[in-house]
PDB file of C-alpha atoms in Angstrom:
ATOM      1  CA  ASP A   1     -94.826  -2.626  96.851  1.00  0.00           C
ATOM      2  CA  ALA A   2     -92.260  -4.776  96.774  1.00  0.00           C
ATOM      3  CA  LYS A   3     -88.537  -3.660  97.904  1.00  0.00           C
ATOM      4  CA  THR A   4     -86.999  -6.119  95.753  1.00  0.00           C
ATOM      5  CA  THR A   5     -85.823  -5.833  91.854  1.00  0.00           C
ATOM      6  CA  GLN A   6     -85.382  -9.426  89.915  1.00  0.00           C
ATOM      7  CA  PRO A   7     -85.506 -10.501  86.261  1.00  0.00           C
ATOM      8  CA  THR A   8     -88.760 -11.636  84.823  1.00  0.00           C
ATOM      9  CA  SER A   9     -87.609 -15.256  83.672  1.00  0.00           C
ATOM     10  CA  MET A  10     -84.054 -17.128  83.285  1.00  0.00           C
ATOM     11  CA  ASP A  11     -83.327 -20.387  81.492  1.00  0.00           C
ATOM     12  CA  CYS A  12     -80.476 -22.824  83.199  1.00  0.00           C
ATOM     13  CA  ALA A  13     -79.079 -25.996  81.880  1.00  0.00           C
ATOM     14  CA  GLU A  14     -79.922 -29.287  83.697  1.00  0.00           C
ATOM     15  CA  GLY A  15     -77.081 -30.075  86.083  1.00  0.00           C
ATOM     16  CA  ARG A  16     -75.573 -26.835  85.902  1.00  0.00           C
ATOM     17  CA  ALA A  17     -75.694 -24.135  88.587  1.00  0.00           C
ATOM     18  CA  ALA A  18     -78.260 -21.333  88.551  1.00  0.00           C
ATOM     19  CA  ASN A  19     -77.617 -18.520  89.721  1.00  0.00           C
ATOM     20  CA  LEU A  20     -80.760 -16.181  90.643  1.00  0.00           C
ATOM     21  CA  PRO A  21     -79.878 -12.356  90.914  1.00  0.00           C
ATOM     22  CA  CYS A  22     -82.172  -9.635  93.607  1.00  0.00           C
ATOM     23  CA  ASN A  23     -81.380  -5.817  93.775  1.00  0.00           C
ATOM     24  CA  HIS A  24     -82.412  -4.898  96.886  1.00  0.00           C
ATOM     25  CA  SER A  25     -80.654  -0.979  97.037  1.00  0.00           C
ATOM     26  CA  THR A  26     -82.990   0.286  99.527  1.00  0.00           C
ATOM     27  CA  ILE A  27     -82.822  -2.489 102.103  1.00  0.00           C
ATOM     28  CA  SER A  28     -82.362  -1.042 105.548  1.00  0.00           C
ATOM     29  CA  GLY A  29     -80.065  -2.410 108.709  1.00  0.00           C
ATOM     30  CA  ASN A  30     -82.747  -4.458 110.162  1.00  0.00           C
ATOM     31  CA  GLU A  31     -83.917  -6.283 107.124  1.00  0.00           C
ATOM     32  CA  TYR A  32     -83.350  -9.856 106.133  1.00  0.00           C
ATOM     33  CA  VAL A  33     -83.311 -11.097 102.689  1.00  0.00           C
ATOM     34  CA  TYR A  34     -85.587 -14.014 102.315  1.00  0.00           C
ATOM     35  CA  TRP A  35     -86.248 -16.403  99.293  1.00  0.00           C
ATOM     36  CA  TYR A  36     -89.072 -18.250  98.170  1.00  0.00           C
ATOM     37  CA  ARG A  37     -90.053 -20.671  95.461  1.00  0.00           C
ATOM     38  CA  GLN A  38     -93.472 -21.439  94.050  1.00  0.00           C
ATOM     39  CA  ILE A  39     -93.855 -24.307  91.843  1.00  0.00           C
ATOM     40  CA  HIS A  40     -97.059 -24.571  89.758  1.00  0.00           C
ATOM     41  CA  SER A  41    -100.290 -24.509  92.096  1.00  0.00           C
ATOM     42  CA  GLN A  42     -98.606 -25.129  95.192  1.00  0.00           C
ATOM     43  CA  GLY A  43     -97.917 -22.837  98.209  1.00  0.00           C
ATOM     44  CA  PRO A  44     -94.280 -21.160  98.416  1.00  0.00           C
ATOM     45  CA  GLN A  45     -91.826 -23.188  99.801  1.00  0.00           C
ATOM     46  CA  TYR A  46     -88.737 -21.599 102.111  1.00  0.00           C
ATOM     47  CA  ILE A  47     -85.498 -21.531 100.548  1.00  0.00           C
ATOM     48  CA  ILE A  48     -82.806 -19.592 102.822  1.00  0.00           C
ATOM     49  CA  HIS A  49     -82.500 -16.265 104.652  1.00  0.00           C
ATOM     50  CA  GLY A  50     -79.858 -13.743 105.846  1.00  0.00           C
ATOM     51  CA  LEU A  51     -78.789 -10.847 107.106  1.00  0.00           C
ATOM     52  CA  LYS A  52     -75.291  -9.966 105.822  1.00  0.00           C
ATOM     53  CA  ASN A  53     -73.312 -12.957 105.612  1.00  0.00           C
ATOM     54  CA  ASN A  54     -73.562 -15.749 103.105  1.00  0.00           C
ATOM     55  CA  GLU A  55     -75.869 -18.590 104.135  1.00  0.00           C
ATOM     56  CA  THR A  56     -75.441 -22.032 102.707  1.00  0.00           C
ATOM     57  CA  ASN A  57     -78.189 -25.164 103.344  1.00  0.00           C
ATOM     58  CA  GLU A  58     -79.386 -28.207 101.382  1.00  0.00           C
ATOM     59  CA  MET A  59     -81.354 -26.413  98.863  1.00  0.00           C
ATOM     60  CA  ALA A  60     -79.190 -23.678  98.400  1.00  0.00           C
ATOM     61  CA  SER A  61     -76.482 -20.574  98.760  1.00  0.00           C
ATOM     62  CA  LEU A  62     -77.282 -17.230  99.723  1.00  0.00           C
ATOM     63  CA  ILE A  63     -74.579 -15.065  98.620  1.00  0.00           C
ATOM     64  CA  ILE A  64     -75.704 -11.000  99.433  1.00  0.00           C
ATOM     65  CA  THR A  65     -72.977  -8.298  98.749  1.00  0.00           C
ATOM     66  CA  GLU A  66     -71.136  -6.058 100.942  1.00  0.00           C
ATOM     67  CA  ASP A  67     -73.205  -3.069 100.965  1.00  0.00           C
ATOM     68  CA  ARG A  68     -76.006  -5.865 101.179  1.00  0.00           C
ATOM     69  CA  LYS A  69     -77.638  -3.701  97.925  1.00  0.00           C
ATOM     70  CA  SER A  70     -78.126  -6.830  95.977  1.00  0.00           C
ATOM     71  CA  SER A  71     -77.830 -10.985  96.508  1.00  0.00           C
ATOM     72  CA  THR A  72     -77.696 -14.278  94.805  1.00  0.00           C
ATOM     73  CA  LEU A  73     -79.281 -17.265  95.193  1.00  0.00           C
ATOM     74  CA  ILE A  74     -77.556 -20.326  93.862  1.00  0.00           C
ATOM     75  CA  LEU A  75     -79.050 -23.551  92.743  1.00  0.00           C
ATOM     76  CA  PRO A  76     -75.599 -25.454  92.491  1.00  0.00           C
ATOM     77  CA  HIS A  77     -76.794 -28.466  90.519  1.00  0.00           C
ATOM     78  CA  ALA A  78     -80.102 -27.354  89.054  1.00  0.00           C
ATOM     79  CA  THR A  79     -82.851 -30.135  88.338  1.00  0.00           C
ATOM     80  CA  LEU A  80     -85.785 -30.081  86.114  1.00  0.00           C
ATOM     81  CA  ARG A  81     -88.108 -30.432  89.272  1.00  0.00           C
ATOM     82  CA  ASP A  82     -86.026 -26.761  90.478  1.00  0.00           C
ATOM     83  CA  THR A  83     -88.557 -25.386  87.772  1.00  0.00           C
ATOM     84  CA  ALA A  84     -90.609 -22.628  89.370  1.00  0.00           C
ATOM     85  CA  VAL A  85     -90.778 -18.856  90.220  1.00  0.00           C
ATOM     86  CA  TYR A  86     -88.516 -17.463  92.642  1.00  0.00           C
ATOM     87  CA  TYR A  87     -89.032 -14.830  95.422  1.00  0.00           C
ATOM     88  CA  CYS A  88     -86.776 -12.624  96.595  1.00  0.00           C
ATOM     89  CA  ILE A  89     -88.024 -10.590  99.789  1.00  0.00           C
ATOM     90  CA  VAL A  90     -86.989  -8.208 102.302  1.00  0.00           C
ATOM     91  CA  ARG A  91     -88.304  -8.491 105.595  1.00  0.00           C
ATOM     92  CA  VAL A  92     -88.243  -6.070 108.894  1.00  0.00           C
ATOM     93  CA  MET A  93     -87.412  -7.236 112.155  1.00  0.00           C
ATOM     94  CA  ASN A  94     -87.372  -5.986 115.182  1.00  0.00           C
ATOM     95  CA  TYR A  95     -88.366  -7.028 118.988  1.00  0.00           C
ATOM     96  CA  GLY A  96     -91.513  -6.713 119.936  1.00  0.00           C
ATOM     97  CA  GLY A  97     -93.439  -9.020 117.662  1.00  0.00           C
ATOM     98  CA  SER A  98     -93.168  -6.957 114.071  1.00  0.00           C
ATOM     99  CA  GLN A  99     -95.913  -9.256 111.860  1.00  0.00           C
ATOM    100  CA  GLY A 100     -93.260  -9.133 109.088  1.00  0.00           C
ATOM    101  CA  ASN A 101     -95.866 -10.028 106.606  1.00  0.00           C
ATOM    102  CA  LEU A 102     -94.413 -10.905 103.263  1.00  0.00           C
ATOM    103  CA  ILE A 103     -94.205  -8.909 100.425  1.00  0.00           C
ATOM    104  CA  PHE A 104     -93.819 -10.516  97.538  1.00  0.00           C
ATOM    105  CA  GLY A 105     -92.883  -9.086  93.653  1.00  0.00           C
ATOM    106  CA  LYS A 106     -93.620 -11.252  90.716  1.00  0.00           C
ATOM    107  CA  GLY A 107     -90.330 -13.445  91.151  1.00  0.00           C
ATOM    108  CA  THR A 108     -88.262 -14.824  88.661  1.00  0.00           C
ATOM    109  CA  LYS A 109     -89.539 -17.305  86.585  1.00  0.00           C
ATOM    110  CA  LEU A 110     -86.786 -19.873  86.457  1.00  0.00           C
ATOM    111  CA  SER A 111     -86.772 -22.808  83.668  1.00  0.00           C
ATOM    112  CA  VAL A 112     -84.864 -25.735  83.755  1.00  0.00           C
ATOM    113  CA  LYS A 113     -84.347 -27.926  80.374  1.00  0.00           C
ATOM    114  CA  PRO A 114     -83.196 -30.902  79.677  1.00  0.00           C
TER     115      PRO A 114
ATOM    116  CA  ASP B   1     -97.269 -34.809 108.165  1.00  0.00           C
ATOM    117  CA  THR B   2     -96.451 -31.870 110.289  1.00  0.00           C
ATOM    118  CA  GLY B   3     -96.732 -28.975 107.712  1.00  0.00           C
ATOM    119  CA  VAL B   4     -99.210 -26.350 107.442  1.00  0.00           C
ATOM    120  CA  SER B   5    -102.802 -27.875 106.097  1.00  0.00           C
ATOM    121  CA  GLN B   6    -105.347 -26.258 104.366  1.00  0.00           C
ATOM    122  CA  ASN B   7    -109.073 -27.504 103.096  1.00  0.00           C
ATOM    123  CA  PRO B   8    -110.615 -27.887 101.206  1.00  0.00           C
ATOM    124  CA  ARG B   9    -108.110 -27.489  98.313  1.00  0.00           C
ATOM    125  CA  HIS B  10    -110.341 -26.141  95.670  1.00  0.00           C
ATOM    126  CA  LYS B  11    -113.970 -24.528  95.925  1.00  0.00           C
ATOM    127  CA  ILE B  12    -115.677 -24.051  93.177  1.00  0.00           C
ATOM    128  CA  THR B  13    -119.312 -21.598  94.133  1.00  0.00           C
ATOM    129  CA  LYS B  14    -121.555 -19.582  92.825  1.00  0.00           C
ATOM    130  CA  ARG B  15    -121.437 -15.634  93.001  1.00  0.00           C
ATOM    131  CA  GLY B  16    -123.436 -14.402  96.274  1.00  0.00           C
ATOM    132  CA  GLN B  17    -123.049 -17.715  98.230  1.00  0.00           C
ATOM    133  CA  ASN B  18    -120.785 -17.624 101.072  1.00  0.00           C
ATOM    134  CA  VAL B  19    -117.138 -19.806 101.518  1.00  0.00           C
ATOM    135  CA  THR B  20    -115.599 -20.720 104.416  1.00  0.00           C
ATOM    136  CA  PHE B  21    -111.801 -22.256 104.445  1.00  0.00           C
ATOM    137  CA  ARG B  22    -109.842 -23.890 107.094  1.00  0.00           C
ATOM    138  CA  CYS B  23    -106.066 -23.744 107.892  1.00  0.00           C
ATOM    139  CA  ASP B  24    -104.448 -26.011 110.278  1.00  0.00           C
ATOM    140  CA  PRO B  25    -100.768 -24.363 111.200  1.00  0.00           C
ATOM    141  CA  ILE B  26     -97.658 -26.139 112.176  1.00  0.00           C
ATOM    142  CA  SER B  27     -98.918 -27.065 115.923  1.00  0.00           C
ATOM    143  CA  GLU B  28     -96.008 -24.839 117.794  1.00  0.00           C
ATOM    144  CA  HIS B  29     -96.771 -22.092 115.899  1.00  0.00           C
ATOM    145  CA  ASN B  30     -98.321 -18.847 117.192  1.00  0.00           C
ATOM    146  CA  ARG B  31     -98.121 -16.690 114.485  1.00  0.00           C
ATOM    147  CA  LEU B  32    -100.728 -17.109 111.462  1.00  0.00           C
ATOM    148  CA  TYR B  33    -100.918 -15.473 108.209  1.00  0.00           C
ATOM    149  CA  TRP B  34    -103.947 -15.354 105.481  1.00  0.00           C
ATOM    150  CA  TYR B  35    -101.848 -14.346 101.967  1.00  0.00           C
ATOM    151  CA  ARG B  36    -104.134 -14.221  98.734  1.00  0.00           C
ATOM    152  CA  GLN B  37    -102.926 -14.850  94.840  1.00  0.00           C
ATOM    153  CA  THR B  38    -104.414 -14.062  92.034  1.00  0.00           C
ATOM    154  CA  LEU B  39    -102.801 -15.198  88.493  1.00  0.00           C
ATOM    155  CA  GLY B  40     -99.541 -14.279  87.104  1.00  0.00           C
ATOM    156  CA  GLN B  41     -99.248 -12.345  90.719  1.00  0.00           C
ATOM    157  CA  GLY B  42     -97.238 -13.035  94.271  1.00  0.00           C
ATOM    158  CA  PRO B  43     -99.214 -13.240  97.352  1.00  0.00           C
ATOM    159  CA  GLU B  44    -100.236 -10.396  98.975  1.00  0.00           C
ATOM    160  CA  PHE B  45    -100.768 -10.252 102.715  1.00  0.00           C
ATOM    161  CA  LEU B  46    -104.440 -10.502 104.207  1.00  0.00           C
ATOM    162  CA  THR B  47    -104.264 -10.466 107.753  1.00  0.00           C
ATOM    163  CA  TYR B  48    -101.829 -12.048 110.954  1.00  0.00           C
ATOM    164  CA  PHE B  49    -102.850 -13.925 114.216  1.00  0.00           C
ATOM    165  CA  GLN B  50    -100.621 -13.977 117.033  1.00  0.00           C
ATOM    166  CA  ASN B  51    -102.306 -16.603 118.990  1.00  0.00           C
ATOM    167  CA  GLU B  52    -105.870 -16.048 118.911  1.00  0.00           C
ATOM    168  CA  ALA B  53    -105.683 -12.287 118.165  1.00  0.00           C
ATOM    169  CA  GLN B  54    -105.823 -10.897 115.419  1.00  0.00           C
ATOM    170  CA  LEU B  55    -103.413  -8.044 115.205  1.00  0.00           C
ATOM    171  CA  GLU B  56    -103.537  -6.828 111.517  1.00  0.00           C
ATOM    172  CA  LYS B  57    -105.375  -6.577 108.307  1.00  0.00           C
ATOM    173  CA  SER B  58    -105.119  -5.538 105.003  1.00  0.00           C
ATOM    174  CA  ARG B  59    -106.712  -2.832 102.856  1.00  0.00           C
ATOM    175  CA  LEU B  60    -107.551  -5.890 100.888  1.00  0.00           C
ATOM    176  CA  LEU B  61    -109.779  -7.576 103.445  1.00  0.00           C
ATOM    177  CA  SER B  62    -113.322  -6.015 102.625  1.00  0.00           C
ATOM    178  CA  ASP B  63    -116.206  -6.139 104.450  1.00  0.00           C
ATOM    179  CA  ARG B  64    -117.109  -9.647 103.138  1.00  0.00           C
ATOM    180  CA  PHE B  65    -113.999 -11.066 104.705  1.00  0.00           C
ATOM    181  CA  SER B  66    -113.977 -12.219 108.007  1.00  0.00           C
ATOM    182  CA  ALA B  67    -111.183 -14.309 109.931  1.00  0.00           C
ATOM    183  CA  GLU B  68    -110.949 -16.300 112.821  1.00  0.00           C
ATOM    184  CA  ARG B  69    -108.678 -17.960 115.420  1.00  0.00           C
ATOM    185  CA  PRO B  70    -110.758 -18.504 118.176  1.00  0.00           C
ATOM    186  CA  LYS B  71    -108.342 -20.876 120.431  1.00  0.00           C
ATOM    187  CA  GLY B  72    -105.165 -19.861 118.932  1.00  0.00           C
ATOM    188  CA  SER B  73    -104.715 -23.142 116.907  1.00  0.00           C
ATOM    189  CA  PHE B  74    -106.505 -23.706 113.428  1.00  0.00           C
ATOM    190  CA  SER B  75    -107.976 -20.264 111.850  1.00  0.00           C
ATOM    191  CA  THR B  76    -111.215 -19.950 109.377  1.00  0.00           C
ATOM    192  CA  LEU B  77    -110.970 -17.034 106.727  1.00  0.00           C
ATOM    193  CA  GLU B  78    -115.258 -16.698 105.383  1.00  0.00           C
ATOM    194  CA  ILE B  79    -115.910 -14.742 102.348  1.00  0.00           C
ATOM    195  CA  GLN B  80    -119.695 -13.602 102.570  1.00  0.00           C
ATOM    196  CA  ARG B  81    -121.513 -12.890  99.032  1.00  0.00           C
ATOM    197  CA  THR B  82    -118.703 -13.805  96.733  1.00  0.00           C
ATOM    198  CA  GLU B  83    -117.646 -12.446  93.878  1.00  0.00           C
ATOM    199  CA  GLN B  84    -115.818 -13.217  90.428  1.00  0.00           C
ATOM    200  CA  GLY B  85    -113.093 -10.959  91.739  1.00  0.00           C
ATOM    201  CA  ASP B  86    -112.839 -13.205  94.918  1.00  0.00           C
ATOM    202  CA  SER B  87    -111.473 -16.429  92.517  1.00  0.00           C
ATOM    203  CA  ALA B  88    -107.958 -16.494  93.851  1.00  0.00           C
ATOM    204  CA  MET B  89    -105.198 -18.922  95.401  1.00  0.00           C
ATOM    205  CA  TYR B  90    -105.515 -18.252  99.606  1.00  0.00           C
ATOM    206  CA  LEU B  91    -102.984 -19.095 101.170  1.00  0.00           C
ATOM    207  CA  CYS B  92    -102.155 -19.648 105.103  1.00  0.00           C
ATOM    208  CA  ALA B  93     -98.694 -19.439 106.419  1.00  0.00           C
ATOM    209  CA  SER B  94     -97.417 -20.014 109.984  1.00  0.00           C
ATOM    210  CA  SER B  95     -94.310 -19.007 111.844  1.00  0.00           C
ATOM    211  CA  GLY B  96     -92.907 -18.999 115.815  1.00  0.00           C
ATOM    212  CA  GLU B  97     -92.479 -15.830 117.082  1.00  0.00           C
ATOM    213  CA  GLY B  98     -89.131 -14.340 116.851  1.00  0.00           C
ATOM    214  CA  ILE B  99     -86.912 -12.018 115.515  1.00  0.00           C
ATOM    215  CA  ALA B 100     -86.386 -14.267 112.211  1.00  0.00           C
ATOM    216  CA  GLU B 101     -88.761 -16.898 112.275  1.00  0.00           C
ATOM    217  CA  THR B 102     -89.772 -18.048 108.941  1.00  0.00           C
ATOM    218  CA  GLN B 103     -93.157 -18.064 107.778  1.00  0.00           C
ATOM    219  CA  TYR B 104     -93.960 -21.919 106.338  1.00  0.00           C
ATOM    220  CA  PHE B 105     -97.077 -22.261 103.935  1.00  0.00           C
ATOM    221  CA  GLY B 106     -99.815 -24.656 103.116  1.00  0.00           C
ATOM    222  CA  PRO B 107    -100.695 -25.943  99.569  1.00  0.00           C
ATOM    223  CA  GLY B 108    -103.779 -23.289  99.331  1.00  0.00           C
ATOM    224  CA  THR B 109    -107.246 -23.447  98.597  1.00  0.00           C
ATOM    225  CA  ARG B 110    -107.803 -22.086  94.857  1.00  0.00           C
ATOM    226  CA  LEU B 111    -111.314 -20.981  95.046  1.00  0.00           C
ATOM    227  CA  LEU B 112    -113.166 -20.196  91.882  1.00  0.00           C
ATOM    228  CA  VAL B 113    -116.473 -17.863  92.105  1.00  0.00           C
ATOM    229  CA  LEU B 114    -118.883 -18.627  88.443  1.00  0.00           C
TER     230      LEU B 114
END
């Protein structure tokens, strides 16, 4: 079972920031938070990941709370092309080659509206 | 394009037939994953390779399913005696080897069993 809880759906106005929350209250110290998105009929697209510090890249920002029990993915200026299902995943990491397969939940369906 | 590629993109078959899908990972990646996604659900892990060795198989991978990665490069997933319940999107992902290596997904192969 997925270790994360996300809202089923969200709407966002085009040009505004989209803030997608994720709860991962049982996260362990050796687990990273990953975000992927999936546009209809395509493979999942990697967005960003983090361990405990906030992260930013060209696609998005990831804000992780100090206790690491929740996080927020921020798309700063949402466009219609950002309409997709967004998945928040926690993933175990360790040395010695953990296979680290991703466990997806149902994600949040983000609809960006004009 | 140096991303993960999958062929064919679509496959329609009749119940009882065998089908084979191919995945070409990103060239420097030694880890390769197969996932299955049914309508309305997130992807589910099927199996994982490190180089040519198949290191983990999910309970979802019945005896009718077999995966290979003979030279540690491309991989094939074969389904024998297909059933209507096998209809799904089959996704391949690859990653490098490391503590936080990101998995990058291909576009998927959509299978319809009639």
